[in-house]
PDB file of C-alpha atoms in Angstrom:
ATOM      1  CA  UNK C   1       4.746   7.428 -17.497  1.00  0.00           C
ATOM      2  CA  UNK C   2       2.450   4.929 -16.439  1.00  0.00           C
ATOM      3  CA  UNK C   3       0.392   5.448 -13.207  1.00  0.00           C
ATOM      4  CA  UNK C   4      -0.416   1.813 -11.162  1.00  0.00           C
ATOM      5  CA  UNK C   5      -3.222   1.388  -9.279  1.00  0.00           C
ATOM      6  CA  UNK C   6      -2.911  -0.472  -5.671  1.00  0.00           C
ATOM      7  CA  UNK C   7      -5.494  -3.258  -5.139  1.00  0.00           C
ATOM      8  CA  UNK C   8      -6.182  -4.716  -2.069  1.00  0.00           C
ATOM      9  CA  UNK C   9      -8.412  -7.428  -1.274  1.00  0.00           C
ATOM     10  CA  UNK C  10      -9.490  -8.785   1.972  1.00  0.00           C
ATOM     11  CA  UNK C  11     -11.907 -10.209   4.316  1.00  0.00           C
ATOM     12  CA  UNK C  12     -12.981  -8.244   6.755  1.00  0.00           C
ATOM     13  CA  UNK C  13     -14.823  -9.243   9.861  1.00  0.00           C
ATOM     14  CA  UNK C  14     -16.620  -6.311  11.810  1.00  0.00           C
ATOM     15  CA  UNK C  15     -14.589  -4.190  10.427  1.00  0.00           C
ATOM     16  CA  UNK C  16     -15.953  -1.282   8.256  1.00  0.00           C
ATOM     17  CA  UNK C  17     -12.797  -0.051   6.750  1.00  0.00           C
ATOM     18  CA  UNK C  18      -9.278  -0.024   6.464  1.00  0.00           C
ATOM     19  CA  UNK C  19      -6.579   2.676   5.755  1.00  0.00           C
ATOM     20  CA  UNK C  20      -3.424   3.616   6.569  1.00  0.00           C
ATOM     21  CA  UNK C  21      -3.335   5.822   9.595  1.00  0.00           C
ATOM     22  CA  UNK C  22      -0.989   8.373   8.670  1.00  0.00           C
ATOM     23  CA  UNK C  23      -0.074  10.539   5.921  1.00  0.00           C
ATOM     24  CA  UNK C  24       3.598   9.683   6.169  1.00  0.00           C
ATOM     25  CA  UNK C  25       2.685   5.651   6.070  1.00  0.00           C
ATOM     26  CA  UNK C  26       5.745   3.660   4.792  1.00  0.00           C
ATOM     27  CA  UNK C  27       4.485   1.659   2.126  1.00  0.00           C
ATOM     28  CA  UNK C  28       6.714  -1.478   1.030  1.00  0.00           C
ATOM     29  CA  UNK C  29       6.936  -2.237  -2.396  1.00  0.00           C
ATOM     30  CA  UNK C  30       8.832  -4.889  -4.405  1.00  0.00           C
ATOM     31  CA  UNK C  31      10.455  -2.920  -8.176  1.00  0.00           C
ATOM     32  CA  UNK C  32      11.330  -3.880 -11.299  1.00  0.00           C
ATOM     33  CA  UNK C  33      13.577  -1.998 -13.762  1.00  0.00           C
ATOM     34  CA  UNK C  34      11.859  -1.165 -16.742  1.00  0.00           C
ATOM     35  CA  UNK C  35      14.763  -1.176 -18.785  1.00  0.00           C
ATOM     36  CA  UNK C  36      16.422  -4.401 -17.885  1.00  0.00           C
ATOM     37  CA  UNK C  37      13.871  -6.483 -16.205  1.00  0.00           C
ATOM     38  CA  UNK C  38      15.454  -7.029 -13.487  1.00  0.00           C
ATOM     39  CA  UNK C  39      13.477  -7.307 -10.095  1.00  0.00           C
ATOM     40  CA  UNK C  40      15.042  -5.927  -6.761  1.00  0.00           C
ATOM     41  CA  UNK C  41      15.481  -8.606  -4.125  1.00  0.00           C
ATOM     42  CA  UNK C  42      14.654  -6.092  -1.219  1.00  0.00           C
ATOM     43  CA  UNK C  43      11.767  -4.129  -0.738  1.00  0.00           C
ATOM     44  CA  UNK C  44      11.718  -0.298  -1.528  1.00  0.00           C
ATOM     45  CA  UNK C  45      10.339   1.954   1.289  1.00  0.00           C
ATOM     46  CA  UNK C  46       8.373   5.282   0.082  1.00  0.00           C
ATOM     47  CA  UNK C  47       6.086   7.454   1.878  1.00  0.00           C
ATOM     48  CA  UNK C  48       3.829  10.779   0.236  1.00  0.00           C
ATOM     49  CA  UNK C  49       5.598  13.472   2.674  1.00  0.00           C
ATOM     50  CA  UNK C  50       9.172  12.586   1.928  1.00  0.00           C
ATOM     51  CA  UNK C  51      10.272  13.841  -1.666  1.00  0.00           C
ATOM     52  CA  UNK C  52      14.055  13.294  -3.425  1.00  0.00           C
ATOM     53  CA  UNK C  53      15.807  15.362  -6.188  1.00  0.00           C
ATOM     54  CA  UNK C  54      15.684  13.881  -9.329  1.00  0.00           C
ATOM     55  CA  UNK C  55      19.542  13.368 -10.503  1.00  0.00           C
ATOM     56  CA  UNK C  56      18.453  14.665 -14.234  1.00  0.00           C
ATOM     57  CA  UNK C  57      17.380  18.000 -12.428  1.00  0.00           C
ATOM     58  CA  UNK C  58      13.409  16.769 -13.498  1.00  0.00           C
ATOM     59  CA  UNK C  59      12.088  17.870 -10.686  1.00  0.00           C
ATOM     60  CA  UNK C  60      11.204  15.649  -7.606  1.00  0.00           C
ATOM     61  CA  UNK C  61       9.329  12.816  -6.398  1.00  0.00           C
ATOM     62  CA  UNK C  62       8.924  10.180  -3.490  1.00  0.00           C
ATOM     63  CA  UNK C  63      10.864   7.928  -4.886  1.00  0.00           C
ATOM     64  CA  UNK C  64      14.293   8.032  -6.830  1.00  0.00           C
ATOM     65  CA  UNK C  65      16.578   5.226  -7.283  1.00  0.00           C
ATOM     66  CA  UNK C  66      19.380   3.583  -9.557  1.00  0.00           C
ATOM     67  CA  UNK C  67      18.677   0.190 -10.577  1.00  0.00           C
ATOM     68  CA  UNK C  68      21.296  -2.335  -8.952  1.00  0.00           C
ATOM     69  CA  UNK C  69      21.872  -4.045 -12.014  1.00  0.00           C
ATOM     70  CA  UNK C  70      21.713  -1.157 -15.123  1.00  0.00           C
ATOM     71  CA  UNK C  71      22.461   1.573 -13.145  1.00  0.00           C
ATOM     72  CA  UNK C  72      19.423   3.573 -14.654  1.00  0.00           C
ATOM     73  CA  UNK C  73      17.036   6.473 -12.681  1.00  0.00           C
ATOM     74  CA  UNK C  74      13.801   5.685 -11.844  1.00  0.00           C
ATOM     75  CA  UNK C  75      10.754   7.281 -10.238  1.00  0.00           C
ATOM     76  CA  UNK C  76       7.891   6.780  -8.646  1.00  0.00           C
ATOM     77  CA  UNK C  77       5.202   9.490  -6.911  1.00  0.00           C
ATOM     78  CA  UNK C  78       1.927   8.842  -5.306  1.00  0.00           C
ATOM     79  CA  UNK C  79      -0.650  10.377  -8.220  1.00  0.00           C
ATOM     80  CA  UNK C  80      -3.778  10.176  -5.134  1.00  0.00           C
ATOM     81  CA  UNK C  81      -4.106  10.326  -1.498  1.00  0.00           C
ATOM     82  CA  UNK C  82      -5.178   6.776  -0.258  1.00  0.00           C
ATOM     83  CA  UNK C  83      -8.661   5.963  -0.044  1.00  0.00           C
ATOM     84  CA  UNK C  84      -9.967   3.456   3.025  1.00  0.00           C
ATOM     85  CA  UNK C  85     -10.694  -0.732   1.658  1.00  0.00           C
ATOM     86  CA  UNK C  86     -14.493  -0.854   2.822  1.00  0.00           C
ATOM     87  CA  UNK C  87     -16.339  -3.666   4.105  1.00  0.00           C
ATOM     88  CA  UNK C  88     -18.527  -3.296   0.887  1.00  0.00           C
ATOM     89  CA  UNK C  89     -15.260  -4.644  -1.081  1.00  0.00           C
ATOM     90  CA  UNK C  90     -14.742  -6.927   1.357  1.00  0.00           C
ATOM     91  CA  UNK C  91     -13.063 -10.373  -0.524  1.00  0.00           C
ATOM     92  CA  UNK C  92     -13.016  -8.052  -3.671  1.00  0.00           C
ATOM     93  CA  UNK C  93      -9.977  -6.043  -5.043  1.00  0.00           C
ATOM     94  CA  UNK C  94     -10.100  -2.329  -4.650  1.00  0.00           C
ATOM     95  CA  UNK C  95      -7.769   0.612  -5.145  1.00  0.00           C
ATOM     96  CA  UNK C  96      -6.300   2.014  -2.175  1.00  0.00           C
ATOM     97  CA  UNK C  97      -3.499   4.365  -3.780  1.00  0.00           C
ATOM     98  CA  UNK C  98      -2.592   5.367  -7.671  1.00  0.00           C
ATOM     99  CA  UNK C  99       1.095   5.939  -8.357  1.00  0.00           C
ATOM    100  CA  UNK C 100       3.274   7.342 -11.212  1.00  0.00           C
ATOM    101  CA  UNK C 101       6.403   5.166 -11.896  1.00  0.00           C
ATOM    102  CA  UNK C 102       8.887   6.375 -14.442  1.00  0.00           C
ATOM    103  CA  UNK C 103      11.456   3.973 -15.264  1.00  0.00           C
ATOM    104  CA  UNK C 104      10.269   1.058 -12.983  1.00  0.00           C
ATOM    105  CA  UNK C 105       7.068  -1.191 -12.285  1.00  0.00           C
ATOM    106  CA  UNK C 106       5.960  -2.048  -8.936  1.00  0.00           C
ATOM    107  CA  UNK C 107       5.645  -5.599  -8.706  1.00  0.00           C
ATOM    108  CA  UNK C 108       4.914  -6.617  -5.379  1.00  0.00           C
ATOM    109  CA  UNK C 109       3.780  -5.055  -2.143  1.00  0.00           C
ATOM    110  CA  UNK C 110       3.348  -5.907   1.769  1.00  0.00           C
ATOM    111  CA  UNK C 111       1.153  -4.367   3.775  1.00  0.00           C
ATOM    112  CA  UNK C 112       3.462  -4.292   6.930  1.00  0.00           C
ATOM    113  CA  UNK C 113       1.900  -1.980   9.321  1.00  0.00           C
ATOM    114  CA  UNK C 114       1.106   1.304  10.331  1.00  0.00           C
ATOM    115  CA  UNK C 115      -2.836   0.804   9.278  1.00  0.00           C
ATOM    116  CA  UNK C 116      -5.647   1.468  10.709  1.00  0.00           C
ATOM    117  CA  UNK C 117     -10.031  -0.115  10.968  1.00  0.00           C
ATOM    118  CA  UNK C 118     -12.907   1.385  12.561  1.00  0.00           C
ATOM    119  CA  UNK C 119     -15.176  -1.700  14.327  1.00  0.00           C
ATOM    120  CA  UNK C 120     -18.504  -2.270  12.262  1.00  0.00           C
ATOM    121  CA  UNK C 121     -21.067  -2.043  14.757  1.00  0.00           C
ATOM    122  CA  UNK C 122     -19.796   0.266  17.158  1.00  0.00           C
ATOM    123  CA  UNK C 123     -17.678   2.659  15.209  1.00  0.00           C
ATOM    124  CA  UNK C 124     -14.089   1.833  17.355  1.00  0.00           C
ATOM    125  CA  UNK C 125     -11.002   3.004  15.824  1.00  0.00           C
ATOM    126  CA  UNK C 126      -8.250  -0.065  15.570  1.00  0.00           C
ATOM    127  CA  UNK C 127      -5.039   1.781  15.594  1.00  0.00           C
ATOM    128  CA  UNK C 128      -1.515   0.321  15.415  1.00  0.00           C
ATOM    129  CA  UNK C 129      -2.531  -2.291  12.998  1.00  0.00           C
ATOM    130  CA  UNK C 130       0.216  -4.387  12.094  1.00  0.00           C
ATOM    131  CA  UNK C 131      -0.163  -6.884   8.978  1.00  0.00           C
ATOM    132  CA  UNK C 132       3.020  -8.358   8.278  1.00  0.00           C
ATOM    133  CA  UNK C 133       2.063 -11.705   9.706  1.00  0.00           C
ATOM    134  CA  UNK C 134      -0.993 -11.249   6.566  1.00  0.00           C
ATOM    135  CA  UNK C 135      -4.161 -11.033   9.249  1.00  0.00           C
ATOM    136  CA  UNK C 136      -4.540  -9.385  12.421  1.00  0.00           C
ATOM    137  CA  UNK C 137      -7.640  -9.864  15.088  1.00  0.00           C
ATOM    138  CA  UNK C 138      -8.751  -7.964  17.993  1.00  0.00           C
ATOM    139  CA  UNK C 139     -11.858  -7.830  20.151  1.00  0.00           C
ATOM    140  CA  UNK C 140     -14.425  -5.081  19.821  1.00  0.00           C
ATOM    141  CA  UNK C 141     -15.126  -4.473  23.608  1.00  0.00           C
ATOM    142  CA  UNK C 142     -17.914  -1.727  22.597  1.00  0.00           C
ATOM    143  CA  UNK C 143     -20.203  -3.903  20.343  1.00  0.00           C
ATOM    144  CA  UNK C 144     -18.800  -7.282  22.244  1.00  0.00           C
ATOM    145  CA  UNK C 145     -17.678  -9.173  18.900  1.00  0.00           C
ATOM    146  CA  UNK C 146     -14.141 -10.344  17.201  1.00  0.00           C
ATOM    147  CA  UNK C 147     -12.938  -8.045  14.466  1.00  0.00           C
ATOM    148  CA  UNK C 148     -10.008  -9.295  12.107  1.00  0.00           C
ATOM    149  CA  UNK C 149      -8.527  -8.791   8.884  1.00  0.00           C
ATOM    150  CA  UNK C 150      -7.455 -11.716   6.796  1.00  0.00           C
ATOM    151  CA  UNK C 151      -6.910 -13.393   3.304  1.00  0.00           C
ATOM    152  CA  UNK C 152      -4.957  -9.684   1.895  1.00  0.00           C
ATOM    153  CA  UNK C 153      -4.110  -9.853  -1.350  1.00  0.00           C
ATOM    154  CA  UNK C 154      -2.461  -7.087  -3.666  1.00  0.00           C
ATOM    155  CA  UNK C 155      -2.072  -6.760  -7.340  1.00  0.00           C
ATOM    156  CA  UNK C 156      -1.130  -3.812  -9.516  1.00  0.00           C
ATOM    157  CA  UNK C 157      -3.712  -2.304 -12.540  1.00  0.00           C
ATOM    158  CA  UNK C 158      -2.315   0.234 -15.173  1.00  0.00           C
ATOM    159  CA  UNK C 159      -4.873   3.031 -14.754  1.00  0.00           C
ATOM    160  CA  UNK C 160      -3.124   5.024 -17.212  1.00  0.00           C
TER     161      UNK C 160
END
């Protein structure tokens, strides 16, 4: 049972950190079946409040789903709570979230939205962030200067 670690990397400008703004954030992830190697052509929606039944009566978890192709179970559940990508990472990969996958590997991922930044100089909170487009700008009206978030990147570390 392998647990993945998120990494994000970004620059940020006037921004101190970013994080999802809920506990129930929708995170979009791209799967592949560890059993036949297949890769889902959609992306797989999971958040850390919702939890499914297991169809082998295991238990639970956030995830659970039947590869397309093999027909196989397969798990995943969030191992940590996320943790905010700081300006001191900035351009640098980072872990935002650990999760357990049984039966699958997480592949790809999209930020999407539902995140949120708190402005550098004056300590604003940027709500609402959405990232699908891959950046997002705003204007700091408090410390008079252009925040943004651009350049995101993601890759996936085996942490255990």
């Amino acid at each position: 049972m392998p647990i993945l670690a998120l990494q994000i990397k970004a620059e940020l400008e006037n921004i101190t950190e970013l994080i999802p703004a809920d506990a129930d954030h929708t995170w979009h992830f791209k799967v592949q079946c560890t059993k036949c190697r297949e890769i889902d052509a959609n992306l797989i929606t999971m958040n850390a409040i919702d939890k499914a039944e297991m169809g082998s009566g295991r238990g639970e978890a956030n995830l659970v789903m039947k590869c397309k192709f093999c027909k196989c179970e397969s798990s995943a559940d969030f191992a940590s709570k996320p943790v905010a990508y700081e300006i001191e990472n900035s351009d640098k990969f980072a872990t935002v979230v650990t999760i357990e996958c049984r039966g699958l590997e997480l592949v790809g991922f999209e930020a999407r939205d539902g995140w949120k930044a708190k402005g550098a100089e004056s300590g604003t909170i940027f709500e609402d962030i959405d990232l699908t487009e891959g950046d997002w700008a705003d204007y700091d009206e408090k410390s008079e200067l252009p925040v943004g978030i651009t350049e995101i990147e993601a890759k996936f570390v085996k942490v255990k």
